[in-house]
C-alpha positions as a LaTeX table, in Angstrom:
\begin{tabular}{lrrr}
\hline
Residue & $x$ (\AA) & $y$ (\AA) & $z$ (\AA) \\
\hline
Unk1 & 1.97 & $-1.47$ & 30.65 \\
Unk2 & $-0.43$ & $-4.20$ & 29.99 \\
Unk3 & $-1.98$ & $-2.19$ & 27.45 \\
Unk4 & 0.68 & $-2.07$ & 25.13 \\
Unk5 & 1.89 & $-5.85$ & 25.67 \\
Unk6 & $-1.44$ & $-6.23$ & 23.96 \\
Unk7 & $-0.98$ & $-3.95$ & 21.38 \\
Unk8 & 2.70 & $-5.58$ & 20.58 \\
Unk9 & 0.99 & $-8.80$ & 20.51 \\
Unk10 & $-1.91$ & $-8.03$ & 18.51 \\
Unk11 & 0.73 & $-6.60$ & 15.85 \\
Unk12 & 2.94 & $-9.22$ & 16.36 \\
Unk13 & 0.02 & $-11.69$ & 15.90 \\
Unk14 & $-1.44$ & $-10.24$ & 12.65 \\
Unk15 & 2.05 & $-10.01$ & 11.19 \\
Unk16 & 2.81 & $-13.75$ & 11.70 \\
Unk17 & $-1.02$ & $-14.78$ & 9.70 \\
Unk18 & 0.12 & $-12.17$ & 7.05 \\
Unk19 & 3.46 & $-13.84$ & 6.81 \\
Unk20 & 1.66 & $-17.35$ & 7.23 \\
Unk21 & $-0.62$ & $-16.82$ & 4.17 \\
Unk22 & 2.08 & $-15.28$ & 1.96 \\
Unk23 & 4.50 & $-18.29$ & 2.48 \\
Unk24 & 1.70 & $-20.71$ & 1.83 \\
Unk25 & 0.65 & $-19.06$ & $-1.43$ \\
Unk26 & 4.61 & $-18.25$ & $-2.09$ \\
Unk27 & 4.88 & $-22.58$ & $-1.50$ \\
Unk28 & 1.48 & $-23.46$ & $-3.06$ \\
Unk29 & 2.96 & $-21.77$ & $-6.14$ \\
Unk30 & 6.07 & $-23.52$ & $-6.18$ \\
Unk31 & 4.41 & $-26.86$ & $-5.66$ \\
Unk32 & 2.49 & $-26.15$ & $-8.68$ \\
Unk33 & 4.94 & $-25.06$ & $-10.95$ \\
Unk34 & 6.57 & $-27.91$ & $-10.80$ \\
Unk35 & 9.05 & $-28.03$ & $-7.68$ \\
Unk36 & 9.18 & $-30.69$ & $-4.96$ \\
Unk37 & 6.37 & $-30.53$ & $-1.89$ \\
Unk38 & 9.78 & $-30.34$ & 0.49 \\
Unk39 & 11.20 & $-27.18$ & $-2.01$ \\
Unk40 & 7.76 & $-25.49$ & $-1.65$ \\
Unk41 & 7.33 & $-25.90$ & 2.42 \\
Unk42 & 10.76 & $-24.50$ & 2.84 \\
Unk43 & 10.81 & $-21.75$ & 0.19 \\
Unk44 & 7.31 & $-20.87$ & 1.72 \\
Unk45 & 8.51 & $-20.58$ & 5.52 \\
Unk46 & 11.39 & $-18.81$ & 4.17 \\
Unk47 & 9.27 & $-16.50$ & 2.39 \\
Unk48 & 7.05 & $-16.21$ & 4.87 \\
Unk49 & 9.45 & $-15.12$ & 7.61 \\
Unk50 & 10.58 & $-12.29$ & 5.56 \\
Unk51 & 7.24 & $-11.12$ & 4.75 \\
Unk52 & 6.20 & $-11.41$ & 8.87 \\
Unk53 & 9.01 & $-9.40$ & 9.65 \\
Unk54 & 8.29 & $-6.89$ & 7.07 \\
Unk55 & 5.07 & $-6.52$ & 7.91 \\
Unk56 & 5.50 & $-6.30$ & 11.43 \\
Unk57 & 8.55 & $-3.57$ & 10.87 \\
Unk58 & 6.20 & $-1.33$ & 8.63 \\
Unk59 & 3.85 & $-0.99$ & 11.81 \\
Unk60 & 6.35 & 0.94 & 13.65 \\
Unk61 & 7.27 & 3.18 & 10.81 \\
Unk62 & 5.89 & 6.07 & 12.30 \\
Unk63 & 8.19 & 7.48 & 15.06 \\
Unk64 & 6.79 & 10.72 & 15.13 \\
Unk65 & 3.71 & 9.33 & 16.83 \\
Unk66 & 5.96 & 7.12 & 19.18 \\
Unk67 & 4.62 & 9.41 & 22.31 \\
Unk68 & 0.81 & 8.69 & 21.82 \\
Unk69 & $-0.52$ & 5.51 & 23.08 \\
Unk70 & $-2.22$ & 2.86 & 20.32 \\
Unk71 & $-5.91$ & 4.62 & 20.58 \\
Unk72 & $-4.25$ & 7.77 & 20.08 \\
Unk73 & $-2.23$ & 6.62 & 17.15 \\
Unk74 & $-5.18$ & 4.91 & 15.53 \\
Unk75 & $-7.74$ & 8.17 & 16.03 \\
Unk76 & $-4.33$ & 10.31 & 14.39 \\
Unk77 & $-3.77$ & 7.94 & 11.36 \\
Unk78 & $-7.39$ & 7.61 & 10.91 \\
Unk79 & $-8.14$ & 11.53 & 10.90 \\
Unk80 & $-5.62$ & 12.08 & 8.16 \\
Unk81 & $-6.45$ & 8.98 & 6.11 \\
Unk82 & $-9.92$ & 10.29 & 5.92 \\
Unk83 & $-8.76$ & 14.14 & 5.52 \\
Unk84 & $-10.55$ & 15.36 & 8.59 \\
Unk85 & $-9.85$ & 16.63 & 12.03 \\
Unk86 & $-9.81$ & 14.60 & 15.17 \\
Unk87 & $-12.03$ & 14.95 & 18.33 \\
Unk88 & $-9.47$ & 15.45 & 20.54 \\
Unk89 & $-7.84$ & 18.80 & 20.60 \\
Unk90 & $-4.83$ & 17.69 & 22.28 \\
Unk91 & $-4.13$ & 15.44 & 19.29 \\
Unk92 & $-3.80$ & 18.37 & 17.10 \\
Unk93 & $-0.52$ & 18.79 & 16.75 \\
Unk94 & 0.24 & 14.83 & 16.28 \\
Unk95 & $-2.14$ & 15.07 & 13.60 \\
Unk96 & $-0.68$ & 18.37 & 11.49 \\
Unk97 & 2.79 & 16.58 & 12.26 \\
Unk98 & 1.52 & 12.98 & 10.93 \\
Unk99 & $-0.21$ & 14.97 & 7.76 \\
Unk100 & 3.02 & 16.57 & 6.94 \\
Unk101 & 4.85 & 12.84 & 7.16 \\
Unk102 & 2.04 & 11.56 & 4.78 \\
Unk103 & 2.46 & 14.52 & 2.40 \\
Unk104 & 6.04 & 14.56 & 2.31 \\
Unk105 & 5.84 & 10.68 & 1.42 \\
Unk106 & 3.34 & 10.80 & $-0.97$ \\
Unk107 & 4.80 & 13.10 & $-3.25$ \\
Unk108 & 5.71 & 11.17 & $-6.76$ \\
Unk109 & 8.90 & 10.17 & $-7.25$ \\
Unk110 & 10.00 & 10.08 & $-11.04$ \\
Unk111 & 12.07 & 6.88 & $-9.81$ \\
Unk112 & 9.37 & 4.68 & $-8.49$ \\
Unk113 & 7.54 & 5.44 & $-12.32$ \\
Unk114 & 10.74 & 4.66 & $-14.21$ \\
Unk115 & 10.84 & 1.26 & $-11.86$ \\
Unk116 & 7.83 & 0.42 & $-12.28$ \\
Unk117 & 7.72 & 0.45 & $-15.82$ \\
Unk118 & 10.77 & $-1.08$ & $-16.42$ \\
Unk119 & 9.15 & $-4.06$ & $-14.75$ \\
Unk120 & 6.05 & $-3.67$ & $-16.73$ \\
Unk121 & 8.65 & $-3.98$ & $-19.70$ \\
Unk122 & 10.25 & $-6.71$ & $-18.21$ \\
Unk123 & 7.01 & $-8.61$ & $-17.93$ \\
Unk124 & 6.17 & $-7.96$ & $-21.25$ \\
Unk125 & 9.35 & $-9.43$ & $-22.32$ \\
Unk126 & 9.52 & $-12.72$ & $-20.46$ \\
Unk127 & 5.60 & $-13.26$ & $-21.81$ \\
Unk128 & 6.82 & $-13.04$ & $-25.18$ \\
Unk129 & 9.92 & $-14.78$ & $-24.80$ \\
Unk130 & 7.80 & $-17.95$ & $-23.08$ \\
Unk131 & 4.85 & $-17.44$ & $-25.72$ \\
Unk132 & 8.18 & $-18.06$ & $-28.09$ \\
Unk133 & 9.35 & $-21.29$ & $-26.14$ \\
Unk134 & 5.98 & $-22.78$ & $-25.14$ \\
Unk135 & 6.51 & $-22.24$ & $-21.83$ \\
Unk136 & 3.00 & $-22.34$ & $-20.00$ \\
Unk137 & 4.21 & $-21.76$ & $-16.58$ \\
Unk138 & 6.37 & $-18.73$ & $-17.50$ \\
Unk139 & 3.62 & $-17.51$ & $-19.61$ \\
Unk140 & 1.33 & $-17.47$ & $-17.32$ \\
Unk141 & 3.90 & $-15.87$ & $-14.46$ \\
Unk142 & 4.95 & $-13.02$ & $-17.32$ \\
Unk143 & 1.19 & $-12.49$ & $-17.92$ \\
Unk144 & 0.09 & $-12.02$ & $-14.22$ \\
Unk145 & 3.02 & $-9.62$ & $-13.87$ \\
Unk146 & 2.11 & $-7.55$ & $-16.66$ \\
Unk147 & $-1.30$ & $-7.00$ & $-15.44$ \\
Unk148 & $-0.48$ & $-6.51$ & $-11.88$ \\
Unk149 & 1.95 & $-3.98$ & $-13.09$ \\
Unk150 & 0.04 & $-2.22$ & $-15.42$ \\
Unk151 & $-2.62$ & $-1.67$ & $-12.73$ \\
Unk152 & $-0.02$ & $-0.32$ & $-10.31$ \\
Unk153 & 1.16 & 2.28 & $-13.14$ \\
Unk154 & $-2.69$ & 3.04 & $-13.74$ \\
Unk155 & $-3.76$ & 3.55 & $-10.25$ \\
Unk156 & $-0.72$ & 4.07 & $-8.03$ \\
Unk157 & $-0.83$ & 7.95 & $-9.03$ \\
Unk158 & $-4.77$ & 8.33 & $-8.47$ \\
Unk159 & $-4.06$ & 7.05 & $-4.81$ \\
Unk160 & $-1.14$ & 8.88 & $-4.45$ \\
Unk161 & $-2.82$ & 12.31 & $-5.30$ \\
Unk162 & $-6.16$ & 11.12 & $-3.11$ \\
Unk163 & $-3.92$ & 10.51 & 0.02 \\
Unk164 & $-2.02$ & 13.71 & $-0.30$ \\
Unk165 & $-5.28$ & 15.48 & $-0.58$ \\
Unk166 & $-6.62$ & 13.63 & 2.37 \\
Unk167 & $-3.80$ & 14.78 & 4.07 \\
Unk168 & $-3.93$ & 18.27 & 2.79 \\
Unk169 & $-7.60$ & 18.28 & 4.74 \\
Unk170 & $-6.73$ & 16.78 & 7.81 \\
Unk171 & $-3.91$ & 19.59 & 8.22 \\
Unk172 & $-5.98$ & 22.41 & 7.65 \\
Unk173 & $-9.28$ & 20.81 & 10.16 \\
Unk174 & $-5.98$ & 19.94 & 12.50 \\
Unk175 & $-4.46$ & 23.62 & 12.48 \\
Unk176 & $-7.78$ & 25.20 & 12.55 \\
Unk177 & $-8.43$ & 23.14 & 15.60 \\
Unk178 & $-5.24$ & 24.02 & 17.07 \\
Unk179 & $-5.86$ & 27.75 & 16.57 \\
Unk180 & $-9.19$ & 27.18 & 18.45 \\
Unk181 & $-7.70$ & 25.82 & 21.12 \\
Unk182 & $-4.87$ & 28.43 & 21.72 \\
Unk183 & $-7.69$ & 30.96 & 21.68 \\
\hline
\end{tabular}
């Protein structure tokens, strides 16, 4: 009971810290963009709240591991992320379930590529319009966004392929461990 409470408090404090950092950056960018300090603080607080809530909710995305304690969940997720089996034979089945879940979620989705390419095009359009109008703030924002979407488009598929391969290796290792346990 106490361990679960400490785990939740740790997740909540991490999410709050992430939200505070994100809100500070967002509010600071608002002030640098010419908005008043009050506007920067208010928009930063609103942004921080949404980011913290989203980050906290993302930590509870794996319902198929809900029967495990925090340490077991971390062991399963680490094994799948690194592409290896778990040391504890009792965690072989949850590792297989998690590896299959990761494989299912890592499959390339055409709509995501279309969305990223569209956002890349929109960023380029914003950059061109800002340069024509002579607006340095929007030119910087458009250029920065253009770089970010380009990196996501170039690096994203490689990361997905690696994540998929690691999950497949972990599933194979856990399946072997599960078969050894039954024998």
